[in-house]
Coordinates of C-alpha atoms in Angstrom, one line a residue:
M11 CA -0.2 0.3 -0.3
I12 CA 1.5 3.5 -1.2
N13 CA 1.4 5.8 1.3
S14 CA -0.7 8.7 -0.2
G15 CA -0.3 11.3 2.4
E16 CA -1.8 14.7 0.8
R17 CA -4.1 13.6 -2.5
G18 CA -1.6 14.3 -5.0
F19 CA 1.2 14.2 -2.9
G20 CA 1.4 17.9 -3.4
L21 CA 2.5 17.5 -7.0
P22 CA 1.8 20.3 -9.2
K23 CA -1.5 19.8 -11.0
F24 CA -3.6 21.2 -13.7
S25 CA -7.5 21.4 -13.2
L26 CA -10.1 19.1 -14.8
A27 CA -11.1 22.2 -16.9
E28 CA -7.5 22.2 -18.7
R29 CA -7.7 18.8 -19.6
E30 CA -11.1 19.1 -21.2
R31 CA -9.9 22.1 -23.2
R32 CA -6.8 20.3 -24.3
W33 CA -8.8 16.4 -25.3
G34 CA -11.3 18.9 -27.3
K35 CA -8.6 20.7 -29.4
V36 CA -6.7 17.6 -30.0
R37 CA -10.2 15.7 -30.4
E38 CA -10.9 18.6 -33.2
L39 CA -7.7 18.2 -34.7
M40 CA -8.0 14.1 -35.3
R41 CA -11.7 14.7 -36.8
A42 CA -10.1 16.8 -39.2
A43 CA -7.6 14.6 -40.4
G44 CA -9.8 11.8 -40.2
L45 CA -8.1 9.8 -37.1
D46 CA -10.3 7.2 -34.8
A47 CA -7.5 7.2 -32.4
I48 CA -3.7 8.0 -31.2
I49 CA -1.3 6.1 -29.7
G50 CA 1.9 6.5 -28.0
F51 CA 5.1 4.5 -26.8
P52 CA 7.5 5.6 -23.8
N53 CA 10.8 7.1 -24.9
Q54 CA 12.2 9.2 -22.0
S55 CA 15.3 10.4 -24.5
H56 CA 16.2 14.3 -24.5
W57 CA 15.8 15.7 -20.7
D58 CA 12.4 13.5 -20.7
Q59 CA 11.1 15.2 -24.0
F60 CA 10.4 12.8 -26.2
Q61 CA 7.4 11.6 -24.8
A62 CA 5.9 15.1 -24.0
D63 CA 2.7 13.7 -26.2
I64 CA 2.0 11.2 -23.4
R65 CA 2.2 13.5 -20.5
Y66 CA 0.1 16.4 -22.5
L67 CA -2.8 14.1 -23.2
T68 CA -2.4 11.9 -19.4
H69 CA -0.5 14.0 -17.0
I70 CA 1.5 11.2 -16.4
G71 CA 5.1 11.6 -16.5
G72 CA 8.2 13.3 -14.9
H73 CA 11.8 12.1 -13.9
Q74 CA 11.7 10.0 -17.0
F75 CA 8.6 7.6 -16.4
E76 CA 7.7 5.5 -18.8
V77 CA 4.5 6.0 -20.0
A78 CA 2.4 5.0 -23.4
M79 CA -1.6 5.7 -23.9
V80 CA -4.0 5.1 -26.3
F81 CA -6.1 8.0 -26.7
P82 CA -9.1 7.4 -28.8
L83 CA -11.8 10.0 -30.6
Y84 CA -14.9 9.4 -28.4
R85 CA -14.3 6.8 -25.2
D86 CA -12.1 6.7 -22.3
V87 CA -8.4 7.7 -22.7
T88 CA -6.0 4.7 -21.2
A89 CA -2.3 5.0 -20.0
F90 CA 0.1 2.4 -19.5
V91 CA 2.5 2.0 -17.0
R92 CA 5.0 -0.4 -16.2
G93 CA 3.8 -2.7 -12.8
A94 CA 1.0 -2.3 -10.3
N95 CA 2.4 -0.2 -7.7
E96 CA 3.0 2.3 -10.4
V97 CA -0.7 2.1 -11.3
E98 CA -1.3 2.3 -7.8
W99 CA 0.5 5.7 -7.4
W100 CA -0.6 7.5 -10.6
A101 CA -4.1 7.1 -9.6
I102 CA -3.2 9.0 -6.4
A103 CA -1.1 11.7 -8.1
Q104 CA -3.4 12.6 -10.9
D105 CA -7.2 12.8 -12.0
W106 CA -7.1 13.0 -15.4
V107 CA -7.3 9.7 -16.1
K108 CA -8.9 6.4 -14.7
D109 CA -8.1 4.0 -16.8
I110 CA -4.2 2.8 -15.7
R111 CA -2.8 -0.4 -17.1
A112 CA 0.1 -2.1 -16.2
T113 CA 2.6 -3.4 -19.0
R114 CA 5.1 -5.0 -17.3
R115 CA 7.7 -3.7 -19.6
T116 CA 6.1 -5.0 -22.5
W117 CA 4.3 -2.2 -23.9
G118 CA 2.6 -3.9 -27.3
E119 CA 0.5 -6.0 -25.8
P120 CA -1.7 -4.1 -23.2
V121 CA -2.3 -1.5 -26.4
I122 CA -3.5 -3.9 -28.8
D123 CA -6.1 -5.2 -26.0
R124 CA -7.0 -1.7 -25.8
M125 CA -7.7 -0.9 -29.1
K126 CA -9.2 -4.2 -29.5
E127 CA -11.7 -3.1 -26.9
L128 CA -11.9 -0.4 -28.8
S129 CA -12.9 -1.8 -32.3
L130 CA -10.0 -0.4 -33.9
D131 CA -9.2 -3.0 -36.5
T132 CA -9.8 -1.1 -39.7
A133 CA -9.9 3.0 -37.9
R134 CA -7.4 5.0 -38.8
I135 CA -4.5 5.4 -36.1
G136 CA -2.2 8.1 -35.5
V137 CA 1.3 7.7 -33.7
S138 CA 2.8 9.9 -32.0
G139 CA 6.5 10.6 -32.2
L140 CA 6.7 8.7 -35.4
G141 CA 8.6 11.2 -37.3
G142 CA 9.3 15.1 -37.9
L143 CA 9.9 16.0 -34.0
L144 CA 12.0 19.3 -33.8
R145 CA 14.8 17.0 -32.3
A146 CA 14.7 13.9 -33.7
P147 CA 13.2 14.4 -37.6
E148 CA 13.5 10.2 -37.7
G149 CA 11.3 9.6 -34.9
T150 CA 11.3 8.6 -31.6
V151 CA 9.0 5.3 -31.7
V152 CA 11.0 2.0 -30.5
A153 CA 10.3 -0.1 -34.0
G154 CA 9.4 -3.5 -31.9
M155 CA 6.6 -1.9 -29.9
L156 CA 5.1 -0.2 -33.2
E157 CA 5.7 -3.4 -34.9
K158 CA 4.0 -5.5 -32.8
V159 CA 1.0 -3.5 -32.8
K160 CA 0.9 -2.8 -36.8
T161 CA 1.2 -7.1 -37.2
A162 CA -1.9 -7.6 -34.6
F163 CA -4.2 -4.7 -37.1
P164 CA -3.0 -5.3 -40.7
K165 CA -6.2 -3.8 -41.7
A166 CA -5.8 -0.4 -39.7
Q167 CA -3.5 2.7 -41.1
F168 CA -1.0 4.0 -39.1
E169 CA -0.2 7.8 -39.5
N170 CA 2.3 10.6 -38.5
A171 CA 0.3 12.5 -35.2
T172 CA 3.6 14.7 -34.6
E173 CA 2.3 17.5 -36.1
L174 CA -1.1 17.6 -34.9
L175 CA 0.0 17.3 -31.5
Q176 CA 2.2 20.3 -32.5
D177 CA -0.9 21.8 -33.6
A178 CA -2.2 21.5 -30.0
R179 CA 0.5 21.9 -27.9
S180 CA 2.2 25.2 -29.6
I181 CA -0.7 27.3 -28.4
K182 CA -0.7 27.3 -24.4
G183 CA -3.7 27.8 -22.2
A184 CA -4.1 30.1 -19.2
E185 CA -2.7 27.4 -16.8
E186 CA -0.2 26.3 -19.3
V187 CA 1.8 29.8 -19.2
A188 CA 1.3 29.7 -15.2
F189 CA 3.6 26.6 -15.3
V190 CA 6.4 27.9 -17.1
E191 CA 6.1 31.2 -15.6
R192 CA 6.8 29.4 -12.1
A193 CA 10.0 27.8 -14.1
A194 CA 11.2 30.6 -14.8
G195 CA 11.1 31.8 -11.7
I196 CA 13.1 29.0 -10.7
L197 CA 15.8 29.9 -13.2
D198 CA 15.7 33.3 -11.5
R199 CA 16.9 31.9 -8.7
V200 CA 19.1 29.3 -10.0
V201 CA 20.9 32.2 -11.7
E202 CA 21.1 34.0 -8.3
A203 CA 22.5 31.2 -6.6
L204 CA 25.4 30.1 -9.2
L205 CA 26.5 33.8 -9.5
A206 CA 26.9 33.4 -5.6
K207 CA 28.8 30.1 -5.6
A208 CA 31.3 31.0 -8.6
R209 CA 34.4 31.7 -7.6
V210 CA 37.8 30.7 -8.2
G211 CA 38.9 27.5 -6.6
V212 CA 35.2 26.1 -6.4
M213 CA 34.6 22.5 -8.5
E214 CA 32.8 23.1 -11.5
N215 CA 30.5 20.0 -10.5
E216 CA 29.9 21.6 -7.0
I217 CA 28.0 24.8 -9.6
V218 CA 26.4 21.9 -11.5
A219 CA 24.8 20.5 -7.8
T220 CA 24.1 24.1 -6.8
I221 CA 22.0 24.4 -9.9
W222 CA 20.3 21.5 -9.1
H223 CA 19.6 22.0 -5.7
T224 CA 18.0 25.1 -6.3
I225 CA 15.7 23.5 -9.0
I226 CA 14.4 20.9 -7.0
A227 CA 14.5 22.9 -3.5
N228 CA 12.0 25.1 -5.2
G229 CA 9.5 23.0 -6.5
G230 CA 11.2 22.0 -9.9
D231 CA 11.0 18.7 -12.1
Y232 CA 14.1 16.3 -12.9
P233 CA 16.1 15.8 -15.4
S234 CA 16.0 19.1 -17.4
M235 CA 19.0 20.9 -19.5
T236 CA 21.7 22.2 -17.9
H237 CA 24.3 23.4 -20.0
W238 CA 27.2 24.9 -18.3
G239 CA 30.6 25.9 -19.7
A240 CA 33.7 27.5 -18.2
G241 CA 37.3 28.3 -19.7
Q242 CA 38.6 30.3 -21.8
G243 CA 37.1 32.3 -24.8
V244 CA 33.6 31.3 -25.1
P245 CA 33.3 28.0 -23.9
W246 CA 31.0 25.4 -25.3
A247 CA 29.1 23.7 -22.3
S248 CA 30.3 20.5 -21.3
R249 CA 28.0 17.3 -21.5
I250 CA 28.7 16.2 -17.9
A251 CA 29.7 17.9 -14.8
P252 CA 33.3 18.9 -15.5
H253 CA 35.4 17.4 -12.3
R254 CA 37.4 20.6 -12.4
K255 CA 38.6 23.6 -10.3
L256 CA 37.2 27.3 -11.5
Q257 CA 40.2 29.3 -12.9
A258 CA 40.9 32.9 -12.7
G259 CA 40.3 34.4 -16.2
D260 CA 37.4 31.5 -17.1
M261 CA 34.2 33.0 -19.0
I262 CA 31.1 31.0 -18.0
N263 CA 28.4 30.5 -20.6
T264 CA 25.3 28.9 -19.8
E265 CA 22.1 27.5 -21.2
L266 CA 19.8 26.5 -18.3
E267 CA 16.3 25.1 -18.1
A268 CA 13.8 24.4 -15.4
K269 CA 10.7 22.3 -15.1
Y270 CA 7.6 23.1 -12.9
G271 CA 5.1 20.3 -13.5
G272 CA 6.9 19.1 -16.8
Y273 CA 6.6 22.7 -18.0
I274 CA 10.1 24.1 -19.5
A275 CA 11.2 27.7 -19.1
Q276 CA 15.3 28.3 -20.3
T277 CA 17.3 31.1 -20.0
V278 CA 20.8 31.9 -20.9
Q279 CA 23.9 33.4 -18.1
A280 CA 27.0 34.3 -18.4
A281 CA 30.1 35.7 -16.0
C282 CA 33.8 35.8 -15.9
L283 CA 36.1 35.5 -13.0
G284 CA 38.4 38.4 -14.6
K285 CA 38.1 41.5 -16.6
I286 CA 35.8 40.7 -19.8
P287 CA 37.1 41.4 -23.1
A288 CA 35.6 44.8 -24.8
E289 CA 34.0 42.9 -27.5
L290 CA 32.5 40.1 -25.6
T291 CA 30.8 43.1 -23.4
R292 CA 29.7 45.1 -26.9
A293 CA 27.9 41.4 -28.2
F294 CA 26.3 41.3 -24.5
D295 CA 25.0 44.6 -24.6
T296 CA 24.0 44.7 -28.3
S297 CA 22.0 40.9 -27.5
V298 CA 19.9 42.8 -24.7
R299 CA 18.9 45.7 -26.8
I300 CA 17.8 43.2 -29.4
F301 CA 15.8 41.2 -27.1
D302 CA 14.2 44.4 -26.1
D303 CA 13.3 45.6 -29.3
L304 CA 12.2 42.0 -30.5
V305 CA 9.9 41.5 -27.5
R306 CA 8.1 44.9 -28.5
F307 CA 8.0 43.5 -32.2
M308 CA 6.5 40.8 -31.7
K309 CA 2.7 40.0 -31.6
A310 CA -0.2 38.2 -32.5
G311 CA 0.1 38.5 -36.4
V312 CA 3.9 38.5 -37.1
T313 CA 5.0 36.2 -38.7
F314 CA 8.7 34.0 -37.6
R315 CA 10.2 35.0 -40.8
E316 CA 9.4 38.7 -40.0
V317 CA 11.2 38.3 -36.6
I318 CA 14.1 36.8 -38.0
S319 CA 14.3 39.7 -40.8
R320 CA 14.1 42.2 -37.9
Y321 CA 16.9 40.5 -35.7
Q322 CA 19.3 40.3 -38.8
K323 CA 19.0 44.3 -39.6
L324 CA 19.4 45.0 -36.2
V325 CA 22.3 42.2 -35.7
R326 CA 24.3 43.8 -39.4
E327 CA 23.0 47.4 -38.5
S328 CA 25.1 46.8 -34.8
G329 CA 28.1 45.9 -36.5
H330 CA 28.1 42.4 -35.8
I331 CA 27.3 38.9 -37.7
P332 CA 23.9 37.2 -37.2
K333 CA 24.4 33.7 -35.8
G334 CA 23.2 30.9 -33.8
M335 CA 19.4 29.9 -32.3
L336 CA 17.3 32.8 -32.3
L337 CA 14.3 30.9 -30.6
H338 CA 12.3 28.1 -30.0
G339 CA 9.2 27.1 -28.5
R340 CA 9.3 25.8 -24.9
G341 CA 6.3 23.6 -23.1
I342 CA 6.1 20.5 -22.1
G343 CA 8.8 19.5 -24.6
E344 CA 10.4 20.4 -27.7
D345 CA 7.2 22.4 -29.0
R346 CA 7.3 24.3 -32.6
P347 CA 8.9 26.6 -33.4
Q348 CA 12.9 25.8 -33.9
V349 CA 14.4 29.1 -35.6
T350 CA 18.2 29.7 -36.3
G351 CA 19.2 33.1 -36.7
E352 CA 21.8 32.7 -39.7
A353 CA 21.3 35.0 -42.8
D354 CA 20.8 31.9 -45.2
V355 CA 19.1 29.1 -43.1
S356 CA 18.7 27.0 -46.6
Y357 CA 21.9 24.5 -45.0
N358 CA 19.4 23.6 -42.6
A359 CA 17.3 20.6 -42.3
A360 CA 13.8 21.4 -43.0
Q361 CA 12.5 21.4 -39.1
Y362 CA 14.3 24.9 -38.7
T363 CA 12.2 26.1 -41.6
M364 CA 9.1 24.4 -42.0
H365 CA 7.2 26.5 -39.5
L366 CA 8.8 30.1 -40.8
D367 CA 5.4 32.0 -42.3
I368 CA 3.7 30.5 -39.5
P369 CA 2.3 33.4 -37.2
L370 CA 2.5 34.1 -33.9
V371 CA -0.6 33.7 -31.8
E372 CA -1.5 34.5 -28.5
G373 CA -0.2 31.2 -26.4
N374 CA 2.7 30.8 -28.0
V375 CA 6.1 30.3 -25.8
F376 CA 9.4 30.2 -26.8
V377 CA 12.9 30.9 -25.3
L378 CA 14.2 34.1 -27.2
K379 CA 18.2 34.2 -27.5
P380 CA 19.7 36.8 -30.4
G381 CA 23.2 36.3 -30.6
A382 CA 25.3 39.5 -31.9
M383 CA 28.5 37.8 -33.4
P384 CA 31.9 40.0 -33.1
S385 CA 33.4 37.9 -35.8
E386 CA 32.9 34.5 -37.5
A387 CA 33.4 32.8 -34.1
P388 CA 31.5 29.6 -33.5
D389 CA 30.1 30.9 -30.7
S390 CA 29.5 34.8 -28.7
I391 CA 27.8 35.7 -24.8
R392 CA 24.0 36.7 -25.1
C393 CA 21.2 37.4 -23.2
G394 CA 18.2 34.8 -23.6
D395 CA 14.9 34.4 -21.5
T396 CA 11.3 32.6 -22.0
V397 CA 8.9 34.8 -23.4
V398 CA 4.8 34.3 -23.9
I399 CA 2.8 35.8 -26.6
T400 CA 0.0 37.7 -25.1
A401 CA -3.2 39.5 -26.3
N402 CA -1.2 42.9 -25.8
G403 CA 2.1 41.4 -27.6
A404 CA 5.2 39.6 -25.9
R405 CA 6.0 39.5 -22.3
R406 CA 9.3 37.8 -21.0
L407 CA 8.4 35.4 -18.0
G408 CA 11.9 35.8 -16.2
K409 CA 11.9 38.7 -14.0
R410 CA 15.6 39.2 -13.3
K411 CA 17.5 41.5 -14.9
F412 CA 20.2 40.8 -17.8
S413 CA 23.9 41.0 -16.5
F414 CA 27.4 39.9 -17.5
P415 CA 29.0 40.0 -14.2
E416 CA 32.9 40.6 -13.5
I417 CA 33.7 38.3 -10.5
L418 CA 36.7 39.3 -9.4

């Protein structure tokens, strides 16, 4: 028996009204596409973001927990977890889905059983993550799981539902925006903590531990992206926390995310354990000015292509080079769009260009991080934070003042 303590374990929860908003929107899109059901399989990669569709529709997930789903056009939604104890735990932790079933780590058979109950033998079935994800264009579905289901339903049609679910996820409701704003507030505290900790002689892995402690102690989820870099020049982020002492003259360059209830905010913070080169100060100050300008410029109806054009114009007028990721969607996962700031994006995969002519709409949320390169260097120091499009234009969700401090 699980000791439930407070109902829901005190975890962040969305309302049933939010559930009905999401389910209603997705089912509207399913009817338009002629889909009878959407299925999704577990994939906890990319900081738990590759099964975001499933968490979006079931309110089950986090801490890289495995979950699958059958989301029918009409009848009850079914979620699948590993064992009986997980069934019991999630029945307490959330109230969106009542039909939760154990798989004992064999995911195909219970999904097949539910699909048979729904008489989907000749149906059109959408598959979450089959292909075209922004950070996984080849898809995130384990072939063995899907092939098992397809073999059991030879007369059914299986289609990619990735873009359909992006249509729903990319426009956030008020409750979702509130969760992202909570995550942005956690990041403000993270930046304060890491700047207080970063001193010559401190181990880099201690700084990363401080980041994680601050996230979790303030109600954040784990795992989330923690790109920490320190060293000479403009250091690229280490993929694993280095066991190295910070040294005099080190430049610190970070790209950090925090989650609240699964919803992601991102920020960018730099500092220097010494004197900052003048060209990097100019690049940072330019980045801040362009960030503020773009926030004023962005409003419903403006296309992402127009945002890129304005960014490039402002960077060139400042005497810098437009380069690097300009903005990408944040939410429960890799929400669209994903937009680079290069002058010519033709070399990039379709994922960088497929949404450029979509207009901004109220409820879009993304991180904005305009780079202003002093030369053809691979990277520069920039500012960045999470932004939401409202009825009155864009609004930054983080509250701290952008800074690039010298820590002497």
